[in-house]
CSV table of C-alpha atoms and ligand atoms in Angstrom, one decimal:
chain,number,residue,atom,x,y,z
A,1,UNK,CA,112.1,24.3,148.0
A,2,UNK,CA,108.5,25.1,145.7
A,3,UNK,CA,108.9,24.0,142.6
A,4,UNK,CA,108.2,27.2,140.8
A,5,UNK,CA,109.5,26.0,137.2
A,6,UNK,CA,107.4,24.3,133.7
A,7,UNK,CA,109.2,22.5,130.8
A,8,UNK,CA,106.6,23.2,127.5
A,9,UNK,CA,107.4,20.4,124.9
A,10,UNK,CA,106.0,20.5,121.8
A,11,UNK,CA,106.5,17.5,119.7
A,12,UNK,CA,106.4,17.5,116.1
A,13,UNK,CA,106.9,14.4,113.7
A,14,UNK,CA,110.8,15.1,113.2
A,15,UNK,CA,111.3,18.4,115.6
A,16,UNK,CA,111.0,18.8,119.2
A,17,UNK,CA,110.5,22.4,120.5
A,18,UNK,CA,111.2,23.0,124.1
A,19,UNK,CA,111.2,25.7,126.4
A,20,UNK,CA,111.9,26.6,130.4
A,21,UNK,CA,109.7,28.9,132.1
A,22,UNK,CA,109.7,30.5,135.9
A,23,UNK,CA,106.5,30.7,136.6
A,24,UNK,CA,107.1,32.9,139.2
A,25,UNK,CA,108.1,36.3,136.8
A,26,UNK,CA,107.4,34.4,133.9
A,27,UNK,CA,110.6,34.8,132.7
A,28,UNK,CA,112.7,31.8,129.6
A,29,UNK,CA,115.5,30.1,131.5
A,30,UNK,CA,116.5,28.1,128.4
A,31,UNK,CA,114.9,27.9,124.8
A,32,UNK,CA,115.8,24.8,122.5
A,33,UNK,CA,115.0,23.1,119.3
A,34,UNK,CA,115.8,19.7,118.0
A,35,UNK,CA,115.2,19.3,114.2
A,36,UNK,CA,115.6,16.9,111.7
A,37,UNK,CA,115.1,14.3,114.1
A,38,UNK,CA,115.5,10.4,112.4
A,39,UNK,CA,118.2,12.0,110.0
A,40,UNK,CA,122.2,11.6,109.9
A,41,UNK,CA,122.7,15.6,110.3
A,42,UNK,CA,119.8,16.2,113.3
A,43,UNK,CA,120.6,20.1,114.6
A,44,UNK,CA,119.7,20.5,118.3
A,45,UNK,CA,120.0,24.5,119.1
A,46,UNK,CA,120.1,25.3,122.8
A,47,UNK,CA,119.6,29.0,124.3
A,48,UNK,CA,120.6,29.0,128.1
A,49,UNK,CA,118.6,32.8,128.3
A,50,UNK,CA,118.7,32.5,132.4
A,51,UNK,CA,122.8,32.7,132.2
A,52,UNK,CA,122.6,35.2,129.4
A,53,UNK,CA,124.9,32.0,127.6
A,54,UNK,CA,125.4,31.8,124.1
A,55,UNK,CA,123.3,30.2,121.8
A,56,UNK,CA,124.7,26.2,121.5
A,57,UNK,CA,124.4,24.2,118.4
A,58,UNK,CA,125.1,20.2,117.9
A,59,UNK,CA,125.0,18.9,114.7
A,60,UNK,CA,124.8,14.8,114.9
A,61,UNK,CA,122.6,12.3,115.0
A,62,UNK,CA,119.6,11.8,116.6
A,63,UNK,CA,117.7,8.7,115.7
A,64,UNK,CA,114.7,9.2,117.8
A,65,UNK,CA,112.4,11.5,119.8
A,66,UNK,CA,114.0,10.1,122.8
A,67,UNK,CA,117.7,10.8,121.7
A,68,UNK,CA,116.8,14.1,121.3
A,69,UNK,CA,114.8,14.4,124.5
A,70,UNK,CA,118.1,13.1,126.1
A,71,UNK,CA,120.2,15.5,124.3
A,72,UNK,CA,117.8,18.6,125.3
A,73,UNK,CA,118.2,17.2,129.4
A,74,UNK,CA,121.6,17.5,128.7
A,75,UNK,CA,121.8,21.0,127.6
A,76,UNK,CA,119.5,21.7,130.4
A,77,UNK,CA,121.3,19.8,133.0
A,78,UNK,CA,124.6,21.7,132.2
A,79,UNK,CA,123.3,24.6,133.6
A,80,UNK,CA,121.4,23.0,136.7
A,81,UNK,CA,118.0,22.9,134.7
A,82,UNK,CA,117.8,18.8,134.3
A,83,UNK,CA,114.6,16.8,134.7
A,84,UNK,CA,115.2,16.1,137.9
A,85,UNK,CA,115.8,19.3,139.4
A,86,UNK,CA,113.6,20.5,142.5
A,87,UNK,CA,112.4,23.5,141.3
A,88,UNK,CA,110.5,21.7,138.2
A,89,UNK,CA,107.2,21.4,138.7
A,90,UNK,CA,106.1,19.9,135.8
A,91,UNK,CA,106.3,19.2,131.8
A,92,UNK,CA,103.6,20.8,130.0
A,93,UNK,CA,102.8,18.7,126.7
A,94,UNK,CA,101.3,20.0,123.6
A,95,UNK,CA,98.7,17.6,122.2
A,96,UNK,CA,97.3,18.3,118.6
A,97,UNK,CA,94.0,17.0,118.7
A,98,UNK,CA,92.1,16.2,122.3
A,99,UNK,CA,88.7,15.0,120.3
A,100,UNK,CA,85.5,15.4,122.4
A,101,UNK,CA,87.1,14.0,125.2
A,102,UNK,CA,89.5,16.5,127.0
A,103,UNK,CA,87.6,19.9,127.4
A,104,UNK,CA,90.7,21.3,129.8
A,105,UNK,CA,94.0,20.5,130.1
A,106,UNK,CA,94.8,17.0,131.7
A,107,UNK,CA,97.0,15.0,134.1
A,108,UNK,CA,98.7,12.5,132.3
A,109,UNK,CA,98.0,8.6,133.4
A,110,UNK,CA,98.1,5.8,131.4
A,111,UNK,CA,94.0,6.3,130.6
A,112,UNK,CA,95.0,9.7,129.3
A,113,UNK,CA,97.7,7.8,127.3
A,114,UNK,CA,95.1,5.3,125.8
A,115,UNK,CA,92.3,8.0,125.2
A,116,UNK,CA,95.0,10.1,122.8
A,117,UNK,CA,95.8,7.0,121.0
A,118,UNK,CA,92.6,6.6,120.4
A,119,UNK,CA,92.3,9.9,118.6
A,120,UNK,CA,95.2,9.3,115.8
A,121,UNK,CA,92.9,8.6,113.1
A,122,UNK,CA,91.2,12.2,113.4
A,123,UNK,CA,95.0,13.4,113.9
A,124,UNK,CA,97.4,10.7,111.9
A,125,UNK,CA,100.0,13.8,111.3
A,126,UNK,CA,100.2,14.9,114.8
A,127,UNK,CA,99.1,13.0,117.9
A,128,UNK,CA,101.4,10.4,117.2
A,129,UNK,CA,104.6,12.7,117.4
A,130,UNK,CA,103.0,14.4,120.5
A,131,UNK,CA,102.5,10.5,122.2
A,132,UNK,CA,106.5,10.1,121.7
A,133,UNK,CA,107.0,13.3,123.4
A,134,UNK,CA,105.2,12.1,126.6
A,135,UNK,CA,106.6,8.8,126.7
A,136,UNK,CA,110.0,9.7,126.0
A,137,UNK,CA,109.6,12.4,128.7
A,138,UNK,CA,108.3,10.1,131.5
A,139,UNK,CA,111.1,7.6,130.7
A,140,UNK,CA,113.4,10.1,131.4
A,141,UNK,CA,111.4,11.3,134.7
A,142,UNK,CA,108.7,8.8,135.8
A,143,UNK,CA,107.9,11.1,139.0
A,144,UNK,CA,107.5,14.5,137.8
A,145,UNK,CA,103.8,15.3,136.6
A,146,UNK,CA,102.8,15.7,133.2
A,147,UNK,CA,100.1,17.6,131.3
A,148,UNK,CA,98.3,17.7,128.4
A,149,UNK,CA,97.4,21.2,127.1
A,150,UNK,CA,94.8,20.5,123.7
A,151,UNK,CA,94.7,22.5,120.7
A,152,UNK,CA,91.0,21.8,120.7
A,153,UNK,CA,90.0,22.0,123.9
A,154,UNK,CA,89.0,26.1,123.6
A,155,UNK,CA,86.8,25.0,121.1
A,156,UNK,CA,85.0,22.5,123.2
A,157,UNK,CA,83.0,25.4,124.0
A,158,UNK,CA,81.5,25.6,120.4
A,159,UNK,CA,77.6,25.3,120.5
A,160,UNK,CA,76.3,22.1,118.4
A,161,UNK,CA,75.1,23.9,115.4
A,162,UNK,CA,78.7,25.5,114.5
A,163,UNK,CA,80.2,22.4,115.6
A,164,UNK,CA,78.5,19.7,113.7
A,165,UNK,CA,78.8,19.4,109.5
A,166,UNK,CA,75.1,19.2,108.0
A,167,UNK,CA,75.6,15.3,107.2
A,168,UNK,CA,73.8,11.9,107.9
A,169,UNK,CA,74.6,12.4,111.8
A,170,UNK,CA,74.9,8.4,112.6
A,171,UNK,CA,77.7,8.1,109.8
A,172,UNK,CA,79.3,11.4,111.4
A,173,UNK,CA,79.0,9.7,114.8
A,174,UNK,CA,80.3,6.2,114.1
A,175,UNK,CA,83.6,8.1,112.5
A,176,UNK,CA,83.9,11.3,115.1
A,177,UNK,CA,83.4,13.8,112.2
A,178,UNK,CA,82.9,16.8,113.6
A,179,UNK,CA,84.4,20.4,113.5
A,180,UNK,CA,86.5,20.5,116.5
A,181,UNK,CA,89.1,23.4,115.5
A,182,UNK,CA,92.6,23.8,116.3
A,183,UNK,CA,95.4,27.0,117.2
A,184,UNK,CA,93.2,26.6,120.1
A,185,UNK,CA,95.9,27.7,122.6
A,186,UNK,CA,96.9,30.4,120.7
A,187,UNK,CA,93.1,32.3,120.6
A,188,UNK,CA,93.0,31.8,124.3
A,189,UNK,CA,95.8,33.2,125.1
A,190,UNK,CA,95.0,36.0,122.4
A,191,UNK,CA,91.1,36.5,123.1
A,192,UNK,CA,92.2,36.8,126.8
A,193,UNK,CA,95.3,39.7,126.1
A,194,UNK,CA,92.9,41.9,124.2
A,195,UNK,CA,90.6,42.0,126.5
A,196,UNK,CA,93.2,43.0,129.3
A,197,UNK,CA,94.6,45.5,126.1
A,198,UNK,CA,91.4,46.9,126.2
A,199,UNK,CA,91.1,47.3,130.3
A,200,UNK,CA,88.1,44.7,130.0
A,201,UNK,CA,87.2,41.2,131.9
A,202,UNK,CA,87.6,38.6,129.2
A,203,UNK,CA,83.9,37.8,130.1
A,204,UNK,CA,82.2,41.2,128.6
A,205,UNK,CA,84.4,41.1,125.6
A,206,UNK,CA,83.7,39.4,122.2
A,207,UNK,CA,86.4,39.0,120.0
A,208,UNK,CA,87.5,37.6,116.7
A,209,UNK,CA,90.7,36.3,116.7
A,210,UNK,CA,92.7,36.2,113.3
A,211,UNK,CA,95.4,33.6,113.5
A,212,UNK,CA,97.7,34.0,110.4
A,213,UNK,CA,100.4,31.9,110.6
A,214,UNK,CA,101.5,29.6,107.9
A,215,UNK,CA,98.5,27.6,109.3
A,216,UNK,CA,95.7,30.1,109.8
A,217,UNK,CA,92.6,30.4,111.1
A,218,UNK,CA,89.7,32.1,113.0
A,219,UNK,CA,87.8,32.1,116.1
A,220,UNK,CA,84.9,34.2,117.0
A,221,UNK,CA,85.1,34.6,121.2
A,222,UNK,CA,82.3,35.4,123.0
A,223,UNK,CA,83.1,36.6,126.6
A,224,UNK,CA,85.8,34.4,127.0
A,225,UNK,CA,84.6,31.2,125.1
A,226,UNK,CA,85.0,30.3,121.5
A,227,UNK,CA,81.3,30.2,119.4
A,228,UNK,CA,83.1,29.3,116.5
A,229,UNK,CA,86.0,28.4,114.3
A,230,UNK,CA,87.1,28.4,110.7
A,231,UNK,CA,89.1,24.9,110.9
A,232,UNK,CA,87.4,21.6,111.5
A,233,UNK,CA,87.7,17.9,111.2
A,234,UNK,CA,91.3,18.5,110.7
A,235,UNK,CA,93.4,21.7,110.2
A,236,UNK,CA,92.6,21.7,106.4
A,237,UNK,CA,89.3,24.0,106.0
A,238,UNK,CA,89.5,27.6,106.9
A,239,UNK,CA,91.2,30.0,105.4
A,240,UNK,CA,94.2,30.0,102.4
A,241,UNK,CA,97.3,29.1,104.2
A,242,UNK,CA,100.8,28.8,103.1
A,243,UNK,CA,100.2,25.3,101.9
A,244,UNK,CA,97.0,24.6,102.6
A,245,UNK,CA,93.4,25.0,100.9
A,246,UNK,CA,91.2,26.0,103.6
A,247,UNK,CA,88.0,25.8,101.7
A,248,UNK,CA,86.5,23.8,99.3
A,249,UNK,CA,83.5,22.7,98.1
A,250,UNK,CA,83.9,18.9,98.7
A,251,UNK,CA,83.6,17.9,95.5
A,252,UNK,CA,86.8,19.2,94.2
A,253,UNK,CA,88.0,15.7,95.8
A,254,UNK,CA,85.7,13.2,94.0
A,255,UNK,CA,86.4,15.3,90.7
A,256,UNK,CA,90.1,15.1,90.9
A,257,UNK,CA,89.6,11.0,91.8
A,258,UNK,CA,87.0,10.5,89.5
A,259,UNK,CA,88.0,13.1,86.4
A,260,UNK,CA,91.8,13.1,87.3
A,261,UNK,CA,92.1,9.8,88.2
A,262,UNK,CA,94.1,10.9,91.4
A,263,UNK,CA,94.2,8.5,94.4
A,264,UNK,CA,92.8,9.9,98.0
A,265,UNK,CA,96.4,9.9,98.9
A,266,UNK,CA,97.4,12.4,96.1
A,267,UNK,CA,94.4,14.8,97.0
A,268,UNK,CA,95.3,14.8,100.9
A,269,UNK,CA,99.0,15.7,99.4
A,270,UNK,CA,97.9,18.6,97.1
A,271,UNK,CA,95.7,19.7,99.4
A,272,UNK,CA,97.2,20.0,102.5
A,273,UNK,CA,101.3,20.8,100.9
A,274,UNK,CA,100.9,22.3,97.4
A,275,UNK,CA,97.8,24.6,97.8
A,276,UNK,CA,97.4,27.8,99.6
A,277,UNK,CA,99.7,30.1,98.6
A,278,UNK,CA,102.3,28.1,97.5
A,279,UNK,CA,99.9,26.4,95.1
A,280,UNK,CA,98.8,29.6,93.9
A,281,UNK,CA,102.2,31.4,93.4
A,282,UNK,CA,105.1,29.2,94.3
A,283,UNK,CA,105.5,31.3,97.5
A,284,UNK,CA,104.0,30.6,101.1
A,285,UNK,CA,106.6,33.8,102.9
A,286,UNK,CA,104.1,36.8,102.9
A,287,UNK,CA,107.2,38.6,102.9
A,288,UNK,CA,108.3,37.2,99.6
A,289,UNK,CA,104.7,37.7,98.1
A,290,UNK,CA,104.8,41.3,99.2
A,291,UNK,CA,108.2,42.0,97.2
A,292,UNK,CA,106.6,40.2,94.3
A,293,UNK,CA,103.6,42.3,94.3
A,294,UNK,CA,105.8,45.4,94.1
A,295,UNK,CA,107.9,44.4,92.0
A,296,UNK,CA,104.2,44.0,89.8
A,297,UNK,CA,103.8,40.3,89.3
A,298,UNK,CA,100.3,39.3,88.8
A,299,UNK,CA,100.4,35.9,90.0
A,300,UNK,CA,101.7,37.2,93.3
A,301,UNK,CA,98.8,39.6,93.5
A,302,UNK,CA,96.0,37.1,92.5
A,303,UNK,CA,97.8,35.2,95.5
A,304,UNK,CA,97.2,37.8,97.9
A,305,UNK,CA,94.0,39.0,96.9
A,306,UNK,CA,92.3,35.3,97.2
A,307,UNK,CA,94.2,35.2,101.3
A,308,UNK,CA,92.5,38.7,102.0
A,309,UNK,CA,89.1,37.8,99.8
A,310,UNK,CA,89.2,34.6,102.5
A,311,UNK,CA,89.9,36.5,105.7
A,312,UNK,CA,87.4,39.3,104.7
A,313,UNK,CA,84.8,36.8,104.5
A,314,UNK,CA,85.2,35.2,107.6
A,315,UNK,CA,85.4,38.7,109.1
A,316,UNK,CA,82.2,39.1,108.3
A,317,UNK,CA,80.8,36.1,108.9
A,318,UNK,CA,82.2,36.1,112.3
A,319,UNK,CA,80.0,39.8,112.8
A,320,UNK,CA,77.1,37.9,112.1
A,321,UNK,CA,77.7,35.0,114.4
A,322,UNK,CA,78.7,37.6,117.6
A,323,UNK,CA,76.0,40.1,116.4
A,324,UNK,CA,78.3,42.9,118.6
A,325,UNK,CA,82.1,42.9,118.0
A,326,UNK,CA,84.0,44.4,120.6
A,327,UNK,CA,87.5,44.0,119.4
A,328,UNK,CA,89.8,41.9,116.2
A,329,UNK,CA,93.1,40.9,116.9
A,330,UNK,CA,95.9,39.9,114.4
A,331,UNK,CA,98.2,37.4,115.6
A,332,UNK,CA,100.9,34.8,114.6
A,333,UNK,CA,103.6,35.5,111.9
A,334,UNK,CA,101.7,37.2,109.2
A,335,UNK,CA,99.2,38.9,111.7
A,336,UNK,CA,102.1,40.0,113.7
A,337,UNK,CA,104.3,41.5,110.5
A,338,UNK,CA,102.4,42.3,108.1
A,339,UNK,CA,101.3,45.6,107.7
A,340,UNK,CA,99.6,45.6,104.4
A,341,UNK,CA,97.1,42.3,104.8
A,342,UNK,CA,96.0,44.5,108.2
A,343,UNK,CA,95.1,46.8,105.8
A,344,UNK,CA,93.5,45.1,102.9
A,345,UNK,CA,91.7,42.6,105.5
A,346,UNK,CA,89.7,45.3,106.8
A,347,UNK,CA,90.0,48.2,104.3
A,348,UNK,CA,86.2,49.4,103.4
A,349,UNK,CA,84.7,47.7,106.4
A,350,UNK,CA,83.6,51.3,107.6
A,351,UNK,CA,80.2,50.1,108.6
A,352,UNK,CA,80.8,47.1,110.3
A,353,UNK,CA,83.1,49.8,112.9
A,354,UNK,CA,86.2,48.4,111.3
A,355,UNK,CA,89.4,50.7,110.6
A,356,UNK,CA,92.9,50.7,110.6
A,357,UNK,CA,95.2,53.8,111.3
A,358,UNK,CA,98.1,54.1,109.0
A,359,UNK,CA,100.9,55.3,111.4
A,360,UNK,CA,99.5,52.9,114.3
A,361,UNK,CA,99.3,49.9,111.6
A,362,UNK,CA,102.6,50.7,109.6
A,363,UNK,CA,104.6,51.3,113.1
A,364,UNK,CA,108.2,50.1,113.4
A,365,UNK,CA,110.6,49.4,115.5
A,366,UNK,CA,109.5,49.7,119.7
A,367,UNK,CA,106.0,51.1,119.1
A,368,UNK,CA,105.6,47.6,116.9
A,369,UNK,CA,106.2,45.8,119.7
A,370,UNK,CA,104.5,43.6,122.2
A,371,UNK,CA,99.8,44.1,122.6
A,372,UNK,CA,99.1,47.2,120.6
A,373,UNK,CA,95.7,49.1,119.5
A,374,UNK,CA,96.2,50.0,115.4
A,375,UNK,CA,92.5,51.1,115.1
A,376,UNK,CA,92.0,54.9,114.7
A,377,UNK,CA,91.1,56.9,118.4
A,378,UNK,CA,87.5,56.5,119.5
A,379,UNK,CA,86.9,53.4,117.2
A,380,UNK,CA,84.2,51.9,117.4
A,381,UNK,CA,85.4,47.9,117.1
A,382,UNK,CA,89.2,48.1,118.5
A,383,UNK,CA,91.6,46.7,116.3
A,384,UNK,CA,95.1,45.2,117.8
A,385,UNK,CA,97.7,43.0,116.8
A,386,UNK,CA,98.3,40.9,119.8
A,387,UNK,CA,101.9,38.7,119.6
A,388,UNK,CA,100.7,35.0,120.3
A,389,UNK,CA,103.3,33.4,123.0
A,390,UNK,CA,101.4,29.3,123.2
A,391,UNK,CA,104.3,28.0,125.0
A,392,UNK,CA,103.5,30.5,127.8
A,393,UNK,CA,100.0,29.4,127.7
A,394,UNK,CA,100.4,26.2,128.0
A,395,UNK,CA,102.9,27.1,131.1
A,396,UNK,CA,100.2,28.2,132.7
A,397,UNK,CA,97.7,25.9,131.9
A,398,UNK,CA,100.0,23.5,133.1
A,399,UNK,CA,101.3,25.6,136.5
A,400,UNK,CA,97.4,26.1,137.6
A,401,UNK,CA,96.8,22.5,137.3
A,402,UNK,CA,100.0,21.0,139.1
A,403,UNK,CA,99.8,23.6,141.4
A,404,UNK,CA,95.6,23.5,141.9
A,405,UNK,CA,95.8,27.0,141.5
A,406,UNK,CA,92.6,28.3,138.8
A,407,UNK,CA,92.5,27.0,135.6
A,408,UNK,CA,94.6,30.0,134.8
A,409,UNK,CA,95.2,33.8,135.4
A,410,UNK,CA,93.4,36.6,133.7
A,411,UNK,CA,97.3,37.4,133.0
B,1,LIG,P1,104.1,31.3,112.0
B,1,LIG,O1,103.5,30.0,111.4
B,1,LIG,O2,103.2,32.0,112.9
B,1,LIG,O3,105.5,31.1,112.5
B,1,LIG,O4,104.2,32.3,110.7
B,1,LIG,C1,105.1,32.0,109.7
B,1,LIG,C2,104.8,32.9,108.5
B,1,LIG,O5,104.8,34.3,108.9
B,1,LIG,C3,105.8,32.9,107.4
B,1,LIG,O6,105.6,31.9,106.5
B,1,LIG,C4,105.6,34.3,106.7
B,1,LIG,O7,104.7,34.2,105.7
B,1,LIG,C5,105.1,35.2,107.8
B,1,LIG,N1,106.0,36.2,108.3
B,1,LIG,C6,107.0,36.1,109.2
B,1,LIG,N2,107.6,37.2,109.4
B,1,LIG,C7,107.0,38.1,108.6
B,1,LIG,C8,107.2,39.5,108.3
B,1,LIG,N3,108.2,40.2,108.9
B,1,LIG,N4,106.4,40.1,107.4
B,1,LIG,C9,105.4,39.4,106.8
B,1,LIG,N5,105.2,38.1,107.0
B,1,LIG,C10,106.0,37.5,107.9
C-alpha cells in the first residue's frame, strides 16, 4: 500500500492544531484543534471531513502536549486515520524559527532536535511548544518520519544587506541578531499561487506579498525567492498588528526603562500584547474597528489610518527594493476579508501601476472566493487576494521530502 497521507501539526504553547491531508487530491480527511492545553476545561474539537462526520467536541482535561496529542490519535484512530496507519506517510511539523541553520525543510533526527534547541533564545515564545509537538509525536510513533517545515527558511534567501541590522557586526554575531523573518510558509505558498493566478512561472514574477493577519507582515519575492521582509529578529517589527508594534525607533525601550522606570520584561509585554491596534483603540478585530469607524469614532479611525499609513509605506518601499512589481497579493484574515484596507492600502498609488476595482474588490459571496484578480482589466501591477492555506504547504513540503519527490510542485 503507498503511503499517500501527511499529518500537519502545529504546536502552539497551550493549542495544538492538526490536520490530515491526501496527498494524492489534496483533499482534509480530518481537521482538529486542542486548546487550552495545561488547564482543567482543555477543548479538543475534531472534524472527521473524509466521513462527512459531525464535528466532535471533548471538554476535559489535558495536562500536556502529549495528552492532547493522544487524545487527537484517538479521534483519528476512530475513523481508521491513527498514527500507525499504512497510508501515513509522514508528520509534517511546524517550527517557528529555523535560525541560519535550516534553509529547507528537514528530516527530523536527534541533531535536528539539538540544533532547534539551540535556537529558543531567538524564539523563547515558540520553538519550545513546537519541540513538544515532535517529541510527543515520535513517542507516539517512533517509525514514521518527521519533518520540520521553518517559518524562516523562505527568507534564507534574503541577500546580506536586507538581512543584517546596521550594528557592531561581532556583538550581532556572538548573539545571532539578525533579521530572519517569519509567515514564511505562508508567502511561499502565496508568492507561488499568484504567479500560477497570473498564468506565470513563479521564476519571472516578482511579488509583494501582504500578510495581514493578527500577525502581519511583508515580503517582497523576486522570481520565486524572498529579497526581503518587514519582520526580523523576532516577529515584533513590521507592520501594526493586532497586538503588536511593528516599528519603532529603538529607543522607545530605553526611554520607557530609563524615564518610565519599566523593566525589560514590561516593555516585551506592552510591546508585543497591548500595542498595535489594541493598544491604539482597545480593538485588534478589523471587523470591529470597521463598525466603529462607521459608527464615527475617532479613535477607531486614528487606529486604522496608522495600519494603512504602515502598509502603504512598506508598499512602497518594497517597489524600490524590486524596481518592477509584477503583482501584490492580500492574504491572511484581514487581507482575505477586508474590503476597505484593500482599498485604502493602495488608494492613490496610480503611478506606481497600483489600483483596485470596486466591484472586483467589494465582491461577495462565490466571486469572493478562493485566488482572485481585484485590480481593474489591463492593469498594469495585478492586484489579488490570494487565501493563504500553510497547513497545505507544509504537506507538501513535507510529501516532496518523504517521498524524494522535488522540493515541491509549482501547484
Ligand atoms: P488570522 O491571524 O489570519 O487568522 O487573522 C485574524 C484576523 O483577521 C482577525 O483578528 C480579524 O481582524 C481579521 N478578520 C477575520 N475575518 C474578517 C472579516 N470578515 N473582515 C475583516 N477582518 C477579518
Amino acid at each position: 500500500m503507498t503511503a499517500t497521507r501527511v499529518l500537519v501539526l502545529n504546536s502552539g504553547s497551550s493549542s495544538v492544531k492538526y490536520q490530515l491531508l491526501e496527498m494524492t487530491d489534496e483533499s482534509r480527511l480530518a481537521v482538529g484543534l486542542v486548546e487550552r492545553i495545561g488547564e482543567r476545561q482543555s477543548r479538543l474539537t475534531h472534524t472527521p471531513v473524509a466521513t462527512g462526520g459531525e464535528r466532535r467536541e471533548r471538554v476535559e482535561e489535558f495536562a500536556d502536549h502529549e495528552a492532547a496529542l493522544r487524545a487527537a490519535s484517538e479521534e483519528l484512530e476512530a475513523e481508521g486515520l491513527g498514527l500507525d496507519a499504512p497510508e501515513l506517510a509522514a508528520i509534517g511539523h511546524r517550527v517557528v524559527h529555523g535560525g541560519r541553520s535550516f534553509t529547507r525543510p528537514t528530516l527530523i533526527d536527534d541533531g535536528v532536535l539539538a540544533e532547534i534547541r539551540r535556537l529558543v533564545p531567538v524564539a523563547p515564545l515558540h520553538n519550545p511548544a513546537n519541540l513538544t509537538g515532535i517529541t510527543t509525536a515520535q513517542a507516539l510513533n517512533p517509525g514514521l518520519p518527521q519533518v520540520a517545515v521553518f517559518d524562516t527558511t523562505f527568507h534564507t534567501t534574503m541577500p546580506e544587506h536586507a538581512a543584517r541590522y546596521a550594528i557592531d557586526v561581532e556583538t550581532a554575531d556572538a548573539h545571532r541578531v539578525r533579521r530572519y523573518g517569519f509567515h514564511g510558509t505562508s508567502h511561499a505558498y502565496v508568492s507561488r499561487r499568484t504567479a500560477q493566478l497570473l498564468g506565470a512561472d513563479p521564476a519571472d514574477v516578482n511579488v509583494i506579498v501582504l500578510h495581514l493577519g493578527n500577525g502581519a507582515s511583508v515580503s517582497a519575492v523576486q522570481g520565486g525567492r524572498c529579497v526581503d521582509t518587514s519582520m526580523g529578529l523576532t516577529p515584533l517589527e513590521g507592520l501594526v498588528m493586532g497586538t503588536r508594534s511593528g516599528d519603532v525607533d529603538p529607543a522607545v525601550v530605553f526611554h520607557l526603562v530609563r524615564v518610565a522606570g519599566m523593566s525589560v520584561d514590561e516593555v516585551d509585554e506592552l510591546l508585543n500584547k497591548r500595542s498595535g491596534l489594541v493598544g491604539l483603540c482597545g480593538d485588534n478585530d478589523m471587523r470591529e474597528i470597521r463598525r466603529r469607524i462607521e459608527e464615527g469614532d475617532e479613535q477607531a479611525r486614528l487606529a486604522f489610518d496608522i495600519y494603512i499609513h504602515r502598509i502603504r509605506k512598506y508598499i512602497g518601499a518594497y517597489c524600490a527594493v524590486l524596481g518592477r512589481v509584477d503583482a501584490v497579493a492580500f492574504t491572511a484574515g484581514v487581507g482575505e476579508n477586508s474590503p476597505p484596507v484593500r482599498e485604502a492600502a493602495l488608494a492613490g498609488l496610480d503611478g506606481l501601476g497600483l489600483a483596485v476595482d470596486p466591484a472586483a474588490n467589494e465582491a461577495e459571496g462565490p466571486a469572493a472566493e478562493g485566488p482572485r484578480l481585484i485590480s481593474p482589466r489591463g492593469a498594469r501591477v495585478a492586484v489579488a487576494v490570494v487565501p493563504t492555506d500553510e497547513e497545505l504547504e507544509i504537506a507538501h513540503q513535507t510529501y516532496a521530502l518523504v517521498t524524494g519527490a522535488g522540493r515541491h510542485r509549482t501547484d
